[in-house]
Amino acid sequence: LSEFRKAIKHKVRFLPDNVEIIVDRGTNLLSAAMAAGVHINASCGGMGVCKTCKIDVVSGNLEKSHRENVPETVLKPEFHQACRTQIYSDLVVTVPVESRLDKAVPAEEKKKTSGVSLSGWKFNPPIKKYYLELPPATGDDNVSDFFRLRRELKKAFDLADVPIDFTVVRKLPETLRKKDWKVTTTIILTSARPSKNNNIPRIINIEPGDTRSRNHALAVDIGTTTICAQLLDLNRGKIVKDSIVFNKQISYGSDVISRINHCQQPGGLEKLQELVVSSLNDIIHNLLGNTDIHIEEINFMMLAGNTTMTQILMGLEPKYLRLAPYTPVADFLPPVKAASLGIAVPDHVYVYTFPSVSSYVGGDIVSGVLSSGMHQKKKITFYMDIGTNGEIVIGNSEWMVTASCSAGPAFEGGGIKFGMVAMNGAIQDFSLTPATLEPRIETIGRERPRGICGSGLINIIAELLEAGVIGQDGKFNSSKSKRIREGLDGNEYVLAWAAETQIGQDIVITEVDIDNLIRAKAAMYAGCHTLSRSVNVDCSEFAQVIIAGNFGNSLNIEKAITIGLLPDIPRDRFTFIGNGSLSGTRLLSFSSGLFDSANKIARMMTNIELSENNDFSSNYIAALFLPHTDEKAFPSINAKLRKN
Ligand code: FES
């Protein structure tokens, strides 16, 4: 049968991009879109549960296509789930606005990228350029080109026996002679290995003439949803430019588990590696655009990411990250030539990665902790990065424990009926007019709404709870608002009427959505509680709570405490550091001495596996309430709710 199907081909055209592809009969429509390079939101990675992959069929025969388990009221009659549709005729389909990703990441996400609290670091980049005027070769002095270079490096800079990359040896003869034996040598001063003596110089490039004034680096945070990067001037210690793009892997699911699963398919790892490299190349292109900096002037690349993203970029099998006992390939990865991964930088550039701690506590957390400076402080700090996989760290200058909490995709808008990633049109803020209890909504980019992002969801639920529109069990109180109605998933509350939206449908929040968010916040809070109890610390003892990550940027602390996501402690102890991971990569690009600190932080972190912890299970169940079943844990919120 499969041979028969392969013999018959069908043409599929995707609108509004107007991209066509010819595929075998029976091909899955989501796979066809991916193959055509057309993005369709697919939070669950094609498992059929998130319903974010809606498409509209304009023409074609779908009689034999599957349309499984989806009630008509969830998908409008003309809408289909791409991941549940097989192609049995030529098709023209439209990807509706709610299934698309904006090409541009909203400006709101671009702010607050530097929140460094680290002190005492010295500007001493790991890349140095040395200008040399070599004595020309003569009959009396006809030593090899490499010997001549080394001899001069020793004489002028006391750099003895510096090893050299073979690619540099290859270009020595022409480069030395091009500008009359005047050359600039680029030397990297660190190996990034966890050893006491890690400042081992190495010649990685040689250029004709004096190029010392041009020395740049790239600092990159590879996130599951977005990639953030900075172009750095290594002479001046300055950020030249910032950029952010979506990680193109997002078409293959919004969380790391979907990505790992996709890697198990034939060619899956290669495909996801290719997509992340393509995203990196886009961001490099953006960074260099409208500057006078040429790609040849990039000499260094420092990268941090969660363990899955890092392994996929390196082409390392991620399967064992999600299989007990959850082992990463390596905690310290050796530097790799960036060009060997397909990254469009000169072939002398090495990419260095932050060390990781475990399968789910990666280099991005080590990088963030470094930039937060919590390893320098005696008082106890709580560091958290909220997301699908929420990572938390508790500790000080002497000890650190860490864990990851599988919160599920709700914070990224996944599993929420009208959930979406934080981009233009996402409802981000919400309040109720006291007299009428009518909602006021604010969206990213001030566009008409098309969905709800994670921080919007927290604000909505907190506000509805305070107004009594929902109870502490997350159920609607029908007598409180005319906007509450019976929906397919139980009661729902209309946030915006169809005429007010971009998508031509009422945007609602359902009891199932609320339940999903309660589960997500319960996992984060239970993780925090379990981890702190494991070291006999009470949340009230946190001298500081550091919130990192793009999600944290838009988080309203008071609302997050109201729903029980954050502990009820004095508000002035909370600090946002923005993208701490990116800040850490910048710091290491500016200061080679910090490689030791990064390695030390990674080694001092003790990872606690919550999925096998009984206390975590009971703490999780206790947290499935707004804000918590233990009234004493949230005194200020319970007092406020009683007053209302
Ligand atoms: S339901 Fe189709 S991708 Fe999730």
XYZ file of C-alpha atoms and ligand atoms in Angstrom:
648
model
C 0.000 0.000 0.000
C 2.781 2.448 0.895
C 4.414 1.816 -2.505
C 1.096 2.547 -4.182
C 0.786 5.800 -2.209
C 4.270 6.879 -3.157
C 3.411 6.454 -6.808
C 0.628 9.045 -6.519
C 1.645 12.615 -5.840
C -0.419 15.607 -4.765
C 0.277 19.313 -4.881
C -0.393 21.369 -1.755
C -0.381 25.154 -1.757
C -0.094 27.014 1.537
C -1.627 30.486 1.809
C -0.970 33.293 2.553
C 2.726 32.486 1.859
C 1.738 30.955 -1.497
C 4.281 28.163 -1.099
C 3.749 24.914 -2.986
C 5.034 21.430 -2.407
C 4.449 18.095 -4.101
C 4.098 15.181 -1.714
C 3.228 11.495 -1.692
C -0.430 10.570 -1.293
C -1.221 10.044 2.385
C 1.451 12.467 3.642
C 0.566 14.215 6.868
C -0.332 17.858 6.244
C 1.782 19.201 9.133
C 4.795 17.256 7.827
C 4.143 18.656 4.348
C 4.109 22.201 5.763
C 7.397 21.557 7.561
C 8.946 20.143 4.413
C 7.774 23.228 2.509
C 9.261 25.502 5.181
C 5.832 26.852 6.141
C 5.375 27.382 9.856
C 2.181 26.139 11.499
C 2.011 26.388 15.298
C 2.288 22.905 16.728
C 2.832 23.166 20.472
C 2.511 19.450 21.134
C 4.773 18.523 18.221
C 1.988 16.831 16.259
C 0.599 14.630 19.035
C -2.931 15.855 18.345
C -3.616 17.333 21.772
C -2.816 21.065 21.695
C -5.076 22.082 18.793
C -2.765 24.956 17.878
C -2.206 23.600 14.350
C -5.468 24.811 12.832
C -5.612 25.217 9.059
C -8.406 26.299 6.750
C -9.047 24.208 3.613
C -9.735 26.460 0.631
C -9.980 23.763 -2.011
C -9.387 20.087 -2.390
C -11.051 16.873 -1.550
C -10.827 15.997 2.091
C -13.352 13.196 2.036
C -10.766 10.645 2.938
C -8.760 12.830 5.280
C -8.829 12.124 8.961
C -10.295 14.546 11.359
C -10.030 12.705 14.629
C -11.516 13.406 18.015
C -12.140 17.056 17.485
C -15.578 18.364 18.282
C -17.007 20.837 15.782
C -17.189 23.539 18.416
C -13.416 23.451 18.954
C -12.577 23.782 15.295
C -14.868 25.852 13.132
C -16.418 23.659 10.406
C -13.874 24.727 7.795
C -10.899 24.324 10.130
C -8.828 21.178 10.442
C -5.940 20.087 12.578
C -2.914 19.910 10.280
C -1.292 17.183 12.344
C -4.385 15.008 12.038
C -4.947 15.526 8.325
C -3.564 13.289 5.603
C -3.341 14.442 2.018
C -5.524 12.519 -0.462
C -5.954 15.160 -3.185
C -4.394 18.382 -4.415
C -5.058 20.975 -1.747
C -5.024 24.702 -1.182
C -4.960 25.530 2.514
C -4.742 28.747 4.491
C -2.741 28.950 7.682
C -4.920 31.293 9.793
C -3.441 34.116 11.831
C -3.724 32.203 15.118
C -1.640 29.324 13.711
C 1.152 31.561 12.468
C 4.228 32.958 14.101
C 5.114 36.594 13.642
C 8.348 36.927 11.738
C 9.321 39.709 14.113
C 9.652 39.027 17.801
C 7.829 41.783 19.693
C 9.792 44.725 20.950
C 8.673 44.017 24.504
C 10.805 40.913 24.498
C 13.843 42.786 23.295
C 14.213 44.928 26.391
C 15.972 44.235 29.684
C 18.707 41.990 28.442
C 21.333 43.161 30.874
C 20.806 42.498 34.506
C 24.283 41.692 35.710
C 24.784 41.754 39.464
C 28.160 40.027 39.377
C 30.887 42.086 40.982
C 34.666 42.113 40.910
C 35.201 40.822 37.387
C 37.986 42.190 35.224
C 37.808 43.069 31.540
C 40.147 40.572 29.945
C 38.596 38.973 26.843
C 39.641 35.438 25.941
C 40.625 36.666 22.459
C 43.681 38.851 22.006
C 45.225 40.235 18.862
C 48.996 40.698 18.619
C 50.574 42.834 15.905
C 53.993 41.692 14.683
C 56.552 43.040 12.240
C 58.609 39.981 11.380
C 62.131 40.141 9.967
C 61.809 38.972 6.333
C 63.268 35.594 5.400
C 66.787 35.835 4.039
C 69.508 33.449 2.964
C 70.999 33.707 6.449
C 67.672 33.396 8.200
C 65.592 30.871 6.291
C 63.804 29.206 9.204
C 60.236 28.054 8.590
C 57.404 30.552 8.538
C 55.868 29.038 11.657
C 59.193 29.116 13.535
C 59.651 32.766 12.530
C 56.181 33.616 13.845
C 56.735 31.796 17.114
C 60.178 33.327 17.573
C 58.702 36.819 17.219
C 55.762 36.109 19.525
C 58.228 35.041 22.213
C 60.487 38.026 21.641
C 57.787 40.703 21.476
C 55.174 39.327 23.893
C 56.897 36.574 25.842
C 54.475 34.022 24.409
C 56.519 30.837 24.123
C 55.676 27.694 22.139
C 52.101 28.705 21.410
C 50.236 25.911 19.638
C 48.642 26.754 16.316
C 45.574 25.547 14.422
C 46.479 23.757 11.206
C 44.161 26.046 9.227
C 46.473 28.928 10.230
C 49.590 27.007 9.167
C 47.991 26.523 5.781
C 47.624 30.241 5.174
C 50.940 31.342 6.721
C 53.061 31.614 3.539
C 50.779 34.044 1.697
C 49.612 35.983 4.760
C 53.110 36.688 6.048
C 54.274 38.029 2.712
C 51.108 39.914 1.725
C 51.904 43.050 3.737
C 55.647 42.801 3.989
C 55.857 40.448 6.961
C 53.483 42.628 8.972
C 50.732 40.489 10.496
C 48.154 40.323 13.264
C 47.869 37.077 15.141
C 44.648 36.166 16.920
C 45.184 34.129 20.025
C 42.582 32.494 22.202
C 43.521 32.431 25.847
C 41.384 29.779 27.379
C 40.549 26.157 26.936
C 37.313 26.415 28.996
C 38.103 23.097 30.592
C 37.508 22.605 34.298
C 41.166 22.683 35.203
C 43.169 24.949 37.454
C 45.332 26.176 34.623
C 42.912 26.849 31.836
C 44.563 29.853 30.234
C 46.355 27.983 27.495
C 46.956 30.293 24.535
C 46.417 29.035 20.996
C 46.905 30.745 17.626
C 43.587 30.586 15.798
C 44.039 33.150 13.038
C 46.540 35.303 11.228
C 45.761 38.321 9.048
C 47.971 40.570 6.918
C 48.680 44.024 8.369
C 47.418 45.541 11.581
C 43.807 44.546 12.355
C 43.932 45.035 16.110
C 41.170 47.650 16.057
C 38.658 45.098 14.770
C 37.909 42.368 17.290
C 34.373 41.152 17.830
C 32.459 38.297 19.414
C 28.975 36.842 19.530
C 27.195 36.073 22.810
C 24.233 33.763 22.284
C 21.442 32.303 24.397
C 19.694 29.427 22.636
C 16.225 29.072 24.063
C 13.580 26.532 23.164
C 11.336 29.338 21.858
C 13.687 32.208 21.046
C 17.345 32.787 20.361
C 18.864 35.984 21.730
C 22.283 37.249 20.750
C 24.568 40.210 21.106
C 27.375 41.449 18.893
C 30.241 42.503 21.148
C 33.235 44.759 20.665
C 36.092 42.994 22.449
C 38.344 46.058 22.366
C 35.923 48.401 24.047
C 33.912 45.957 26.145
C 30.687 47.176 24.575
C 27.506 45.658 23.177
C 27.333 46.771 19.544
C 23.886 45.341 18.836
C 21.174 43.041 20.199
C 18.907 40.729 18.266
C 16.273 38.102 18.940
C 14.665 35.553 16.618
C 12.377 32.606 17.056
C 14.090 29.242 17.199
C 12.917 27.643 13.944
C 12.617 24.310 15.726
C 9.366 25.689 17.181
C 7.488 24.139 14.239
C 8.370 20.780 15.808
C 6.759 21.424 19.189
C 7.085 24.047 21.897
C 8.922 22.040 24.537
C 12.148 20.077 24.765
C 10.342 16.737 25.005
C 8.673 17.243 21.589
C 12.082 18.118 20.140
C 13.754 15.065 21.670
C 10.917 12.921 20.334
C 11.343 14.345 16.855
C 15.053 13.531 16.979
C 14.094 9.855 17.234
C 12.634 9.920 13.721
C 14.894 9.183 10.762
C 16.841 12.351 9.983
C 15.107 14.112 12.883
C 18.237 15.181 14.759
C 19.849 16.440 11.556
C 16.709 18.418 10.692
C 16.472 20.094 14.096
C 20.199 20.807 14.072
C 19.847 22.396 10.646
C 16.938 24.560 11.896
C 18.749 25.894 14.942
C 21.826 26.627 12.831
C 19.631 28.419 10.307
C 18.145 30.510 13.160
C 21.667 31.315 14.369
C 22.689 32.373 10.880
C 19.634 34.633 10.667
C 20.504 36.304 13.940
C 24.139 36.778 12.884
C 22.883 38.368 9.673
C 20.617 40.689 11.715
C 23.445 41.629 14.061
C 25.863 42.572 11.305
C 23.244 44.402 9.225
C 23.574 48.217 9.265
C 26.969 48.077 10.954
C 30.441 48.499 9.471
C 31.490 45.185 11.000
C 32.358 42.366 8.634
C 31.844 38.718 9.388
C 35.663 38.178 9.213
C 35.981 40.353 12.303
C 34.094 37.853 14.448
C 36.673 35.916 16.456
C 34.728 34.256 19.236
C 31.341 32.779 20.010
C 30.066 32.085 23.530
C 26.879 30.143 23.854
C 24.486 28.998 26.588
C 21.369 26.908 26.273
C 19.419 24.242 28.052
C 20.937 20.793 27.778
C 18.587 19.660 25.003
C 19.141 22.737 22.837
C 22.906 22.501 23.314
C 23.064 18.814 22.434
C 20.888 19.242 19.344
C 23.037 22.138 18.121
C 26.134 19.991 18.559
C 24.439 17.087 16.792
C 24.585 14.964 19.949
C 21.903 12.315 20.471
C 19.437 13.762 23.037
C 17.483 10.516 23.632
C 19.029 9.718 27.015
C 18.125 13.126 28.415
C 14.555 11.949 28.831
C 15.146 8.327 29.751
C 15.863 7.411 33.377
C 18.432 7.919 34.819
C 18.475 11.079 32.616
C 22.078 11.478 31.529
C 23.475 14.244 29.331
C 26.249 13.380 26.870
C 28.731 15.657 28.625
C 28.611 18.330 31.297
C 31.668 20.120 29.884
C 31.807 20.243 26.102
C 35.107 21.019 24.424
C 35.188 24.066 22.150
C 34.057 23.291 18.614
C 34.783 25.080 15.338
C 31.529 26.945 14.704
C 31.801 26.512 10.933
C 31.899 22.731 11.387
C 28.337 22.979 12.736
C 27.235 25.024 9.731
C 27.305 28.376 11.546
C 28.124 31.106 9.043
C 31.202 32.583 10.710
C 34.856 32.375 9.624
C 36.404 28.967 10.071
C 38.796 30.132 12.797
C 35.942 30.855 15.225
C 35.443 28.435 18.084
C 32.108 28.156 19.823
C 32.354 27.736 23.583
C 29.427 26.499 25.613
C 28.563 26.947 29.259
C 28.876 23.748 31.289
C 25.618 22.086 32.296
C 24.568 20.368 35.513
C 22.088 17.707 34.446
C 19.633 16.743 31.738
C 17.237 19.503 32.700
C 19.498 22.050 34.378
C 21.634 23.318 31.554
C 24.305 25.854 30.726
C 21.691 28.610 30.507
C 21.070 28.299 34.245
C 24.794 28.195 35.082
C 25.219 31.279 32.905
C 22.309 33.061 34.596
C 23.547 32.206 38.079
C 26.995 33.535 37.173
C 25.587 36.847 35.953
C 23.318 37.147 39.009
C 26.346 36.915 41.302
C 24.464 34.666 43.749
C 27.609 32.536 44.117
C 29.353 35.584 45.630
C 26.792 36.221 48.372
C 26.593 34.772 51.868
C 22.821 35.247 52.183
C 20.530 32.680 50.631
C 19.247 33.495 47.157
C 16.479 31.769 45.241
C 16.953 31.852 41.459
C 14.189 30.807 39.113
C 13.665 30.641 35.402
C 9.973 30.077 34.732
C 8.942 28.121 31.667
C 7.724 24.795 30.356
C 10.729 23.368 32.096
C 11.141 25.652 35.106
C 14.612 25.604 36.621
C 15.262 26.656 40.184
C 18.423 27.128 42.230
C 18.785 27.816 45.948
C 22.099 28.639 47.557
C 24.867 31.064 48.332
C 28.649 31.319 48.038
C 29.135 27.959 49.752
C 26.479 25.627 48.412
C 23.792 25.379 45.762
C 20.989 22.940 45.070
C 19.049 22.896 41.873
C 16.082 21.156 40.293
C 13.902 21.378 37.269
C 10.126 21.331 37.484
C 8.163 20.017 34.587
C 5.483 22.690 34.635
C 3.943 21.834 31.284
C 3.414 24.284 28.454
C 0.833 26.619 30.072
C 3.383 29.392 30.759
C 4.139 29.435 27.042
C 0.427 29.433 26.177
C 0.399 25.684 25.393
C -2.609 23.544 26.346
C -4.668 26.733 26.703
C -7.642 27.023 24.358
C -6.574 30.438 23.060
C -3.004 30.218 24.315
C -0.113 31.558 22.261
C 3.527 32.505 22.665
C 4.248 36.064 23.719
C 4.036 37.926 20.442
C 1.945 40.692 18.943
C -1.751 40.301 19.631
C -1.280 38.220 22.782
C -3.300 39.409 25.768
C -0.652 40.343 28.296
C -2.436 42.474 30.847
C -5.932 42.353 32.212
C -7.961 44.196 34.793
C -11.605 44.500 35.782
C -13.477 47.755 36.112
C -14.515 47.684 39.795
C -18.070 48.956 39.303
C -19.089 46.806 36.339
C -16.530 43.980 36.453
C -16.086 44.550 32.711
C -12.601 43.577 31.491
C -9.885 45.863 30.181
C -7.297 44.019 28.186
C -3.895 45.015 26.914
C -2.094 43.140 24.171
C 1.524 42.961 23.074
C 2.052 45.412 20.243
C -1.342 46.975 21.106
C -2.949 44.940 18.323
C -6.415 43.485 18.449
C -6.253 40.297 20.507
C -5.681 36.916 18.955
C -4.843 34.844 22.033
C -3.410 34.788 25.542
C 0.271 34.452 26.479
C 1.524 32.931 29.732
C 1.953 36.148 31.699
C -1.466 37.297 30.486
C -2.964 34.097 31.790
C -1.478 34.678 35.253
C -2.799 38.246 35.328
C -6.263 37.179 34.175
C -6.602 34.409 36.747
C -5.279 36.563 39.595
C -7.677 39.370 38.728
C -10.679 37.046 38.375
C -9.785 35.412 41.691
C -9.541 38.731 43.521
C -12.911 39.810 42.103
C -14.530 36.508 43.128
C -15.339 35.655 39.485
C -13.488 32.405 40.122
C -13.145 30.639 43.445
C -9.970 29.336 45.054
C -10.664 25.994 43.412
C -10.426 27.670 39.999
C -14.139 27.269 39.213
C -16.291 30.093 37.895
C -18.882 31.779 40.053
C -21.662 32.232 37.460
C -23.503 34.856 39.462
C -20.536 37.246 39.267
C -20.402 38.035 35.574
C -22.559 37.938 32.473
C -19.467 36.920 30.539
C -19.502 33.471 32.097
C -21.221 30.910 29.921
C -21.411 27.199 29.370
C -18.792 26.030 26.872
C -17.530 22.773 25.556
C -14.917 22.454 28.315
C -17.276 23.470 31.113
C -17.768 27.087 32.074
C -15.816 29.756 30.256
C -15.348 33.511 30.526
C -15.393 35.709 27.425
C -12.342 37.950 27.427
C -13.026 39.512 24.028
C -15.973 39.229 21.671
C -15.387 37.990 18.124
C -15.811 41.457 16.578
C -13.025 42.820 18.809
C -10.469 40.162 17.871
C -8.158 39.389 14.948
C -9.403 35.842 14.677
C -13.142 36.374 14.279
C -13.979 34.228 17.292
C -14.756 34.996 20.928
C -11.550 34.644 22.942
C -12.377 32.848 26.155
C -10.631 31.413 29.160
C -12.051 28.070 30.228
C -12.073 26.133 33.480
C -9.753 23.630 31.787
C -7.311 26.480 31.014
C -7.428 27.607 34.635
C -6.855 24.052 35.773
C -3.831 23.760 33.465
C -2.341 26.942 34.857
C -2.989 25.806 38.434
C -1.077 22.608 37.649
C 1.805 24.536 36.126
C 2.121 26.963 39.030
C 1.716 24.088 41.512
C 4.685 22.290 39.908
C 6.859 25.424 40.181
C 5.822 26.183 43.752
C 6.115 22.557 44.875
C 9.584 22.444 43.295
C 10.601 25.528 45.242
C 9.120 24.171 48.487
C 10.652 20.705 48.077
C 14.070 22.032 47.154
C 14.153 24.504 50.047
C 13.009 21.868 52.558
C 15.720 19.517 51.281
C 18.286 21.982 52.645
C 16.217 22.964 55.707
C 15.492 26.438 54.480
C 12.114 28.130 54.636
C 10.988 30.341 51.741
C 10.788 33.237 54.211
C 14.587 32.952 54.616
C 15.268 33.893 51.001
C 17.143 37.186 51.146
C 16.566 37.619 47.443
C 14.452 35.992 44.754
C 15.918 36.405 41.274
C 13.568 35.887 38.351
C 15.297 35.267 35.051
C 14.157 34.689 31.502
C 12.007 36.467 28.966
C 8.886 35.240 30.696
C 10.027 36.926 33.908
C 10.299 40.260 32.095
C 6.565 40.547 31.731
C 5.620 38.891 35.007
C 3.597 40.883 37.520
C 5.006 39.872 40.922
C 1.858 40.654 42.901
C -0.331 38.651 40.514
C 2.120 35.753 40.493
C 2.011 35.646 44.309
C -1.796 35.928 44.215
C -2.121 32.690 42.267
C 0.545 30.970 44.397
C 3.316 30.791 41.810
C 5.793 32.826 43.880
C 6.199 32.690 47.677
C 4.395 35.299 49.771
C 7.429 37.188 51.070
C 8.208 40.941 51.068
C 7.948 42.198 47.490
C 11.191 44.152 47.646
C 13.144 40.890 47.744
C 12.183 40.091 44.148
C 14.558 41.100 41.355
C 14.299 40.603 37.605
C 17.512 40.028 35.725
C 16.025 39.606 32.257
C 17.896 37.135 30.119
C 20.522 36.085 32.675
C 21.771 33.391 30.347
C 22.629 35.931 27.654
C 24.267 38.203 30.232
C 26.468 35.310 31.331
C 27.638 34.609 27.783
C 28.524 38.267 27.378
C 30.451 38.263 30.645
C 32.555 35.274 29.595
C 33.249 36.942 26.259
C 34.586 39.950 28.151
C 36.428 38.141 30.905
C 38.339 34.913 30.454
C 38.847 34.725 34.231
C 35.155 33.904 34.587
C 35.520 30.529 32.864
C 36.779 29.242 36.202
C 33.779 30.741 38.017
C 31.349 29.146 35.532
C 32.989 25.758 35.974
C 32.969 26.155 39.750
C 29.260 27.042 39.787
C 28.386 24.017 37.625
C 30.365 21.716 39.932
C 28.968 23.119 43.167
C 25.342 22.645 42.111
C 23.727 19.509 43.496
C 20.887 18.388 41.292
C 17.767 17.029 43.016
C 15.580 14.856 40.802
C 12.028 15.921 41.666
C 10.252 13.337 39.530
C 11.408 10.667 41.978
C 10.769 12.651 45.156
C 7.748 11.740 47.323
C 7.734 15.112 49.072
C 7.394 16.785 45.714
C 4.238 14.800 44.921
C 2.537 15.765 48.178
C 3.696 19.383 47.903
C 2.332 19.459 44.374
C -1.109 18.233 45.450
C -1.166 20.759 48.304
C -0.461 23.551 45.803
C -3.402 22.698 43.500
C -5.453 25.571 44.885
C -5.438 29.346 44.589
C -3.104 30.402 46.074
C -2.479 27.255 48.209
C -4.273 24.846 50.511
C -2.025 26.001 53.371
C -3.463 29.405 54.287
C -0.460 30.226 56.446
C 1.864 29.984 53.448
C 0.133 32.961 51.768
C -0.957 35.263 54.602
C -1.127 38.527 52.660
C -3.087 37.008 49.769
C -5.583 35.237 51.988
C -6.112 38.457 53.969
C -6.774 40.290 50.678
C -9.191 37.633 49.435
C -11.086 37.645 52.741
C -11.435 41.432 52.522
C -12.872 41.223 49.022
S -2.783 19.205 17.940
Fe -1.730 19.365 16.072
S 0.225 19.937 16.720
Fe -0.802 19.763 18.576
